[in-house]
Tab-separated table of C-alpha atoms and ligand atoms in Angstrom:
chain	number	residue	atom	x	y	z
A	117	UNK	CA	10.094	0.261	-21.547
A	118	UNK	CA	6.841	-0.486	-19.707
A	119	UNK	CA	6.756	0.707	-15.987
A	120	UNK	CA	3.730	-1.361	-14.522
A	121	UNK	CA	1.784	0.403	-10.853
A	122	UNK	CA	-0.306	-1.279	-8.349
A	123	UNK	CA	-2.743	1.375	-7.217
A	124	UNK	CA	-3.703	-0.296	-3.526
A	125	UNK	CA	-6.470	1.748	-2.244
A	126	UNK	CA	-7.906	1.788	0.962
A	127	UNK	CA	-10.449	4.451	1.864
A	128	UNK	CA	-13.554	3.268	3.805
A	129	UNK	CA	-15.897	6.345	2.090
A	130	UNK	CA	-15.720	5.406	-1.749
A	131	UNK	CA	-16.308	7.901	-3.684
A	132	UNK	CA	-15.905	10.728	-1.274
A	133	UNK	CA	-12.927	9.775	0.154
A	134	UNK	CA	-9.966	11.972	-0.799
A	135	UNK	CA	-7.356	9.084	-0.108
A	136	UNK	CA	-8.963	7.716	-3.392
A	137	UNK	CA	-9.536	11.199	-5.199
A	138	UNK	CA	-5.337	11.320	-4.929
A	139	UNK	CA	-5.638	7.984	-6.441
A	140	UNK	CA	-7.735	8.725	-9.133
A	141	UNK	CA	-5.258	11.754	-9.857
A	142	UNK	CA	-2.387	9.681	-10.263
A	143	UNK	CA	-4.798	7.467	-12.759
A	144	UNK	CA	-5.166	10.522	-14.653
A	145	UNK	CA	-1.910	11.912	-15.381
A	146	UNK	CA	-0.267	8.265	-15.836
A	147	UNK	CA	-3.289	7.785	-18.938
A	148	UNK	CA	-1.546	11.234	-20.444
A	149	UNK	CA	1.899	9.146	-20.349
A	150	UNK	CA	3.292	6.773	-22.100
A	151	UNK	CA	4.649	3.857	-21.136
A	152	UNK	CA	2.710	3.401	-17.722
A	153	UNK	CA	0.336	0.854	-16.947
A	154	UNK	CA	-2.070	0.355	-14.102
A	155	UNK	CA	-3.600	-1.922	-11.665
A	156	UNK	CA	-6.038	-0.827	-9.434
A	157	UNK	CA	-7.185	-3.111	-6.467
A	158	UNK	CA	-9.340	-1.917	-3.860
A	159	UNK	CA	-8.214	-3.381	-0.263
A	160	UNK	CA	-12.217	-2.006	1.396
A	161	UNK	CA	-13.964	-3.985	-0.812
A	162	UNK	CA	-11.035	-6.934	-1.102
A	163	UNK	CA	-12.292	-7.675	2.401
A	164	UNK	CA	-9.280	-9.245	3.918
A	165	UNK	CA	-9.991	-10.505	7.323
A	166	UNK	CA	-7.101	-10.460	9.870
A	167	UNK	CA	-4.800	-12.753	10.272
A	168	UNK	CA	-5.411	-15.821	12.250
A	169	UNK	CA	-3.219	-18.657	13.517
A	170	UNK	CA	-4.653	-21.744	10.951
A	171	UNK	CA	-3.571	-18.845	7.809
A	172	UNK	CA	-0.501	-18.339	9.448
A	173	UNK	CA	0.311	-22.045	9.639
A	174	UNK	CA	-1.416	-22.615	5.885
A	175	UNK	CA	2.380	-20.784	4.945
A	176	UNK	CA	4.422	-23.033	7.178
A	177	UNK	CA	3.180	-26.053	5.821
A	178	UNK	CA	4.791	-27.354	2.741
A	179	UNK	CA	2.850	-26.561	-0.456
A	180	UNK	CA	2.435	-30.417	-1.099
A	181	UNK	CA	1.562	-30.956	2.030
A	182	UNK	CA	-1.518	-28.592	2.410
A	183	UNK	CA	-4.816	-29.445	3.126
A	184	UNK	CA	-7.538	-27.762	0.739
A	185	UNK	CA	-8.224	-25.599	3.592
A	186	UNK	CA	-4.719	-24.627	3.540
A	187	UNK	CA	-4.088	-24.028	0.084
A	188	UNK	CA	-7.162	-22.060	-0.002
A	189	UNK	CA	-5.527	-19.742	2.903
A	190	UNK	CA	-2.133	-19.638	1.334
A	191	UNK	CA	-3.438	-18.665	-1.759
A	192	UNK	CA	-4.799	-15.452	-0.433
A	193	UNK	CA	-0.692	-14.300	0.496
A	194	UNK	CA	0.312	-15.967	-2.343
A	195	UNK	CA	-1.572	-14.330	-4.795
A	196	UNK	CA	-0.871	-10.650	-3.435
A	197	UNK	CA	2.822	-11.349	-3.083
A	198	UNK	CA	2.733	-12.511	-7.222
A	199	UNK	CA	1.039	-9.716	-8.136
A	200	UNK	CA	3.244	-7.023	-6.292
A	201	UNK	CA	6.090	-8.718	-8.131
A	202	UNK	CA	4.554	-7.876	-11.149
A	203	UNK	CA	4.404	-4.520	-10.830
A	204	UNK	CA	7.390	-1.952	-10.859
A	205	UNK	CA	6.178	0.838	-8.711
A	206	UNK	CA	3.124	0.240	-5.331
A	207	UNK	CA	0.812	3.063	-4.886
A	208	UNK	CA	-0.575	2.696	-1.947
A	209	UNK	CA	-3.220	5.671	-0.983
A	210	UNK	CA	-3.556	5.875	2.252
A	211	UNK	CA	-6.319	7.695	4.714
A	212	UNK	CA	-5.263	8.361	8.442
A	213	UNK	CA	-7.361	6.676	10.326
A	214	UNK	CA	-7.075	6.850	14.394
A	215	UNK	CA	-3.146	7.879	13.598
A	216	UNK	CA	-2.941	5.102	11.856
A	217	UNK	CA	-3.334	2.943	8.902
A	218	UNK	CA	-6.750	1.448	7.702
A	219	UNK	CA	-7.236	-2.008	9.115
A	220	UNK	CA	-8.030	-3.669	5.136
A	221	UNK	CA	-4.350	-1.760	4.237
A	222	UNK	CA	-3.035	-3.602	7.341
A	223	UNK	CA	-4.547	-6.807	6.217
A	224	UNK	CA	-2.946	-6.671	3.133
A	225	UNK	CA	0.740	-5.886	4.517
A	226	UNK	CA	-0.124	-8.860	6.763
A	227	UNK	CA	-0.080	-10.898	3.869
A	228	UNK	CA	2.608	-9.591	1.863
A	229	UNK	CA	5.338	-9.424	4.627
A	230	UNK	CA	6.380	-13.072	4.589
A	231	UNK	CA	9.440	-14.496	6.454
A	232	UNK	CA	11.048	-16.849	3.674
A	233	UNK	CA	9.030	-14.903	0.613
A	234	UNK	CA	9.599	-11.369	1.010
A	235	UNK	CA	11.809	-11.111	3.489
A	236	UNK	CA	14.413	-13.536	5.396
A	237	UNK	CA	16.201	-13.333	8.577
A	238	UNK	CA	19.823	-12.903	8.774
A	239	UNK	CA	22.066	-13.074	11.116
A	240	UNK	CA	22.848	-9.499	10.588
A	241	UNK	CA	18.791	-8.674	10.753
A	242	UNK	CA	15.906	-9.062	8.236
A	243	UNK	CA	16.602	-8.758	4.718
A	244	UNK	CA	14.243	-7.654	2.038
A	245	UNK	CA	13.699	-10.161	-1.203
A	246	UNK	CA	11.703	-7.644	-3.008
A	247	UNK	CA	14.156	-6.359	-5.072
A	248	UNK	CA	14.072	-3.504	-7.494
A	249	UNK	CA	10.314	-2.143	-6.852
A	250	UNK	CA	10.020	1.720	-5.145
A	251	UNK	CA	6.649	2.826	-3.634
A	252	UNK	CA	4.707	6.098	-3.895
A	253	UNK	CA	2.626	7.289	-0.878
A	254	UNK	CA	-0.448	9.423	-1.138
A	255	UNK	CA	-1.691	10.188	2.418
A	256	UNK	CA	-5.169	11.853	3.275
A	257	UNK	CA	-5.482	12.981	6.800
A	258	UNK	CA	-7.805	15.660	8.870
A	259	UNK	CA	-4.698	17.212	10.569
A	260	UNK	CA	-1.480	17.964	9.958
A	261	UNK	CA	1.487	15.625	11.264
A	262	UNK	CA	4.303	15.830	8.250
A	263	UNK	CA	7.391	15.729	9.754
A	264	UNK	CA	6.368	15.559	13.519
A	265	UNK	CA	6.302	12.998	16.245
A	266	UNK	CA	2.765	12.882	16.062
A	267	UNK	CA	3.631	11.399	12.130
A	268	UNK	CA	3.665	7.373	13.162
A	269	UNK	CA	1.930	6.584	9.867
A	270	UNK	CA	4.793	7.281	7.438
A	271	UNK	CA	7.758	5.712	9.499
A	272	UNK	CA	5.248	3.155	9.789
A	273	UNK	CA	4.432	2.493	6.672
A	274	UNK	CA	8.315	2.742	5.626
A	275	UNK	CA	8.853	0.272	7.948
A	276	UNK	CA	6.958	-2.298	6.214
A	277	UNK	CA	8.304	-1.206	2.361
A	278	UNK	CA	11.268	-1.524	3.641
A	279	UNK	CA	11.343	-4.533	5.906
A	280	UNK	CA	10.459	-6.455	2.457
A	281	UNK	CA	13.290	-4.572	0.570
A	282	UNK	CA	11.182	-1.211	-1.191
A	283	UNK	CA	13.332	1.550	0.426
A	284	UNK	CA	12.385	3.906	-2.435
A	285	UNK	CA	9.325	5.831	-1.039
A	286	UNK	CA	8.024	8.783	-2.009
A	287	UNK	CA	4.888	10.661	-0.144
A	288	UNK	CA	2.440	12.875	-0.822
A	289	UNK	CA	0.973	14.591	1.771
A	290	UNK	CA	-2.843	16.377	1.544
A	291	UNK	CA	-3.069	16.950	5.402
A	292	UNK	CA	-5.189	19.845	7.051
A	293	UNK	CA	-8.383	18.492	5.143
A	294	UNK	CA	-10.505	19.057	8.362
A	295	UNK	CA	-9.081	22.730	8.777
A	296	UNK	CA	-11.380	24.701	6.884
A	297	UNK	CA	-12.174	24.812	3.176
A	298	UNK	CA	-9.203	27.339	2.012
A	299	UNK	CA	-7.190	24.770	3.461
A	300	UNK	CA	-7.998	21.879	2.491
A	301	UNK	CA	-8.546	23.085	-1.236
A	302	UNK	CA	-5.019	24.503	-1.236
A	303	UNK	CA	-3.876	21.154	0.741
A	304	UNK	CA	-5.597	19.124	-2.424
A	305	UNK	CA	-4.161	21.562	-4.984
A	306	UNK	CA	-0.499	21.270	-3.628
A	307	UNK	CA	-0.939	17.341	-3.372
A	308	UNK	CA	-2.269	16.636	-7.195
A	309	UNK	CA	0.668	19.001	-8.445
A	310	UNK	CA	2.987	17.059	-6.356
A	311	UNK	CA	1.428	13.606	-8.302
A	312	UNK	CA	1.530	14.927	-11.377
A	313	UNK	CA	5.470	15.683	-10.779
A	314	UNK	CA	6.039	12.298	-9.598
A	315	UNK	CA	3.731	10.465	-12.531
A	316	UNK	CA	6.497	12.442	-14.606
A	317	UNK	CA	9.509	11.029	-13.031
A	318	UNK	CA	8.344	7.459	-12.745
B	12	FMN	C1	-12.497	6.767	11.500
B	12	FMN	C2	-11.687	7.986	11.189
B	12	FMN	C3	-10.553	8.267	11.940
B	12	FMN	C4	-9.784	9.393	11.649
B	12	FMN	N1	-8.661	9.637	12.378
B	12	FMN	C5	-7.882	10.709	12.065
B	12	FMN	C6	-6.670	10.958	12.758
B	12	FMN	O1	-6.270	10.242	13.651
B	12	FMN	N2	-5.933	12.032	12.394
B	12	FMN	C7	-6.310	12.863	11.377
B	12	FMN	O2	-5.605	13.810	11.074
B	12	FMN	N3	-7.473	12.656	10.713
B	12	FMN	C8	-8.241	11.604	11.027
B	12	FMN	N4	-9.397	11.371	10.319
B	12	FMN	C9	-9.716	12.237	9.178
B	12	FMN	C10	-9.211	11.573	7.900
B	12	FMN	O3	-7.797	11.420	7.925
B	12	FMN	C11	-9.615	12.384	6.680
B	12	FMN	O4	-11.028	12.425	6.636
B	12	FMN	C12	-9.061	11.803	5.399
B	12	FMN	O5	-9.652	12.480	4.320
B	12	FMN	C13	-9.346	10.311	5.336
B	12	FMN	O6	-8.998	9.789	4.074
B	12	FMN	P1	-10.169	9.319	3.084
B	12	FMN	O7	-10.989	10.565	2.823
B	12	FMN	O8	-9.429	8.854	1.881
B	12	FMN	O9	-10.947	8.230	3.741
B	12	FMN	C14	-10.175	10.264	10.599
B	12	FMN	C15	-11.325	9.963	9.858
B	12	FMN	C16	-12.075	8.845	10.141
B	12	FMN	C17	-13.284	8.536	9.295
């Protein structure tokens, strides 16, 4: 069977960013396995621009009802939310930026967390309609934050799996990057085994 990834990058410094280096790890040990397919979409040069009332009420409008205008701005949620469902596993590689996510990774969760497409309300909460998917997580950051308060990226960013219905998360973490070279080549080391482990299990 065919287990098909959605690489989402998201580093704003190309080719020296180590957000995508993880990124291009995991590309290299899923071509030594069978059976694994890839999509790669970069969210910096996607250019998603935030969210604005007129695309928000493009979705509320119904579909045969839209303007051209409107079906132009639905089709930018629509088409992301189609192609996550047609992928098994989201790899989203992530930089911290400002403790936080990057804005163009933001934009895209903007689009993808739906009420009535990915999610619904219930009166027992929200309810995830993205069934059967898990994520993988590979996080670049300057400092080190795993498994402290000061961490507000991962929660975050399980949040948002999860408020869609991925609760199946695995993360990499290649933190300490700005603490010296030993470190942050051991940091690196540590986080490509780590991949390479996971691109096994997948
Ligand atoms: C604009 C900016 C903000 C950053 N903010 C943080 C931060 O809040 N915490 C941290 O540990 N590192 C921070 N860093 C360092 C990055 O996390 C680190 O350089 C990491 O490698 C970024 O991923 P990338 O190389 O894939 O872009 C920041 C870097 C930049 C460029």
């Amino acid at each position: 069977m065919t287990t098909r990834a959605l690489i989402l990058t998201s580093s704003i410094l190309g080719e020296h960013g180590q957000s995508n280096a993880l990124a291009e790890h995991f590309r290299h040990e899923a071509a030594a396995r069978d059976g694994l397919t890839l999509t790669v979409r970069d969210l910096v040069a996607e250019e998603l621009p935030h969210l604005t009332q007129p695309e928000l009420a493009s979705w509320q409008a119904p579909a045969d009802e839209r303007s051209d205008e409107q079906r132009a701005l639905a089709a930018r949620s629509d088409d992301l939310i189609r192609e996550l469902k047609e992928h098994d596993v989201v790899v989203l590689a992530v930089p911290m930026y400002n403790l936080g996510v990057p804005s163009q990774l933001k934009a895209w969760f903007d689009r993808v967390l739906r009420a009535g497409e990915t999610f619904r309300y219930t009166e027992n909460g929200p309810e995830g309609l993205v069934e059967g998917k898990r994520a993988v997580i590979l996080t670049a950051r300057g400092g080190q934050y795993a498994g402290t308060a000061m961490d507000s990226q991962t929660p975050h960013l399980k949040g948002m799996l999860g408020l869609i219905g991925i609760t199946e998360v695995d993360v990499v973490f290649a933190e300490g990057l700005a603490m010296g070279e030993a470190h942050r080549e051991a940091a690196l080391t540590e986080a490509k085994q780590a991949i390479a482990g996971l691109v096994e299990r997948l």
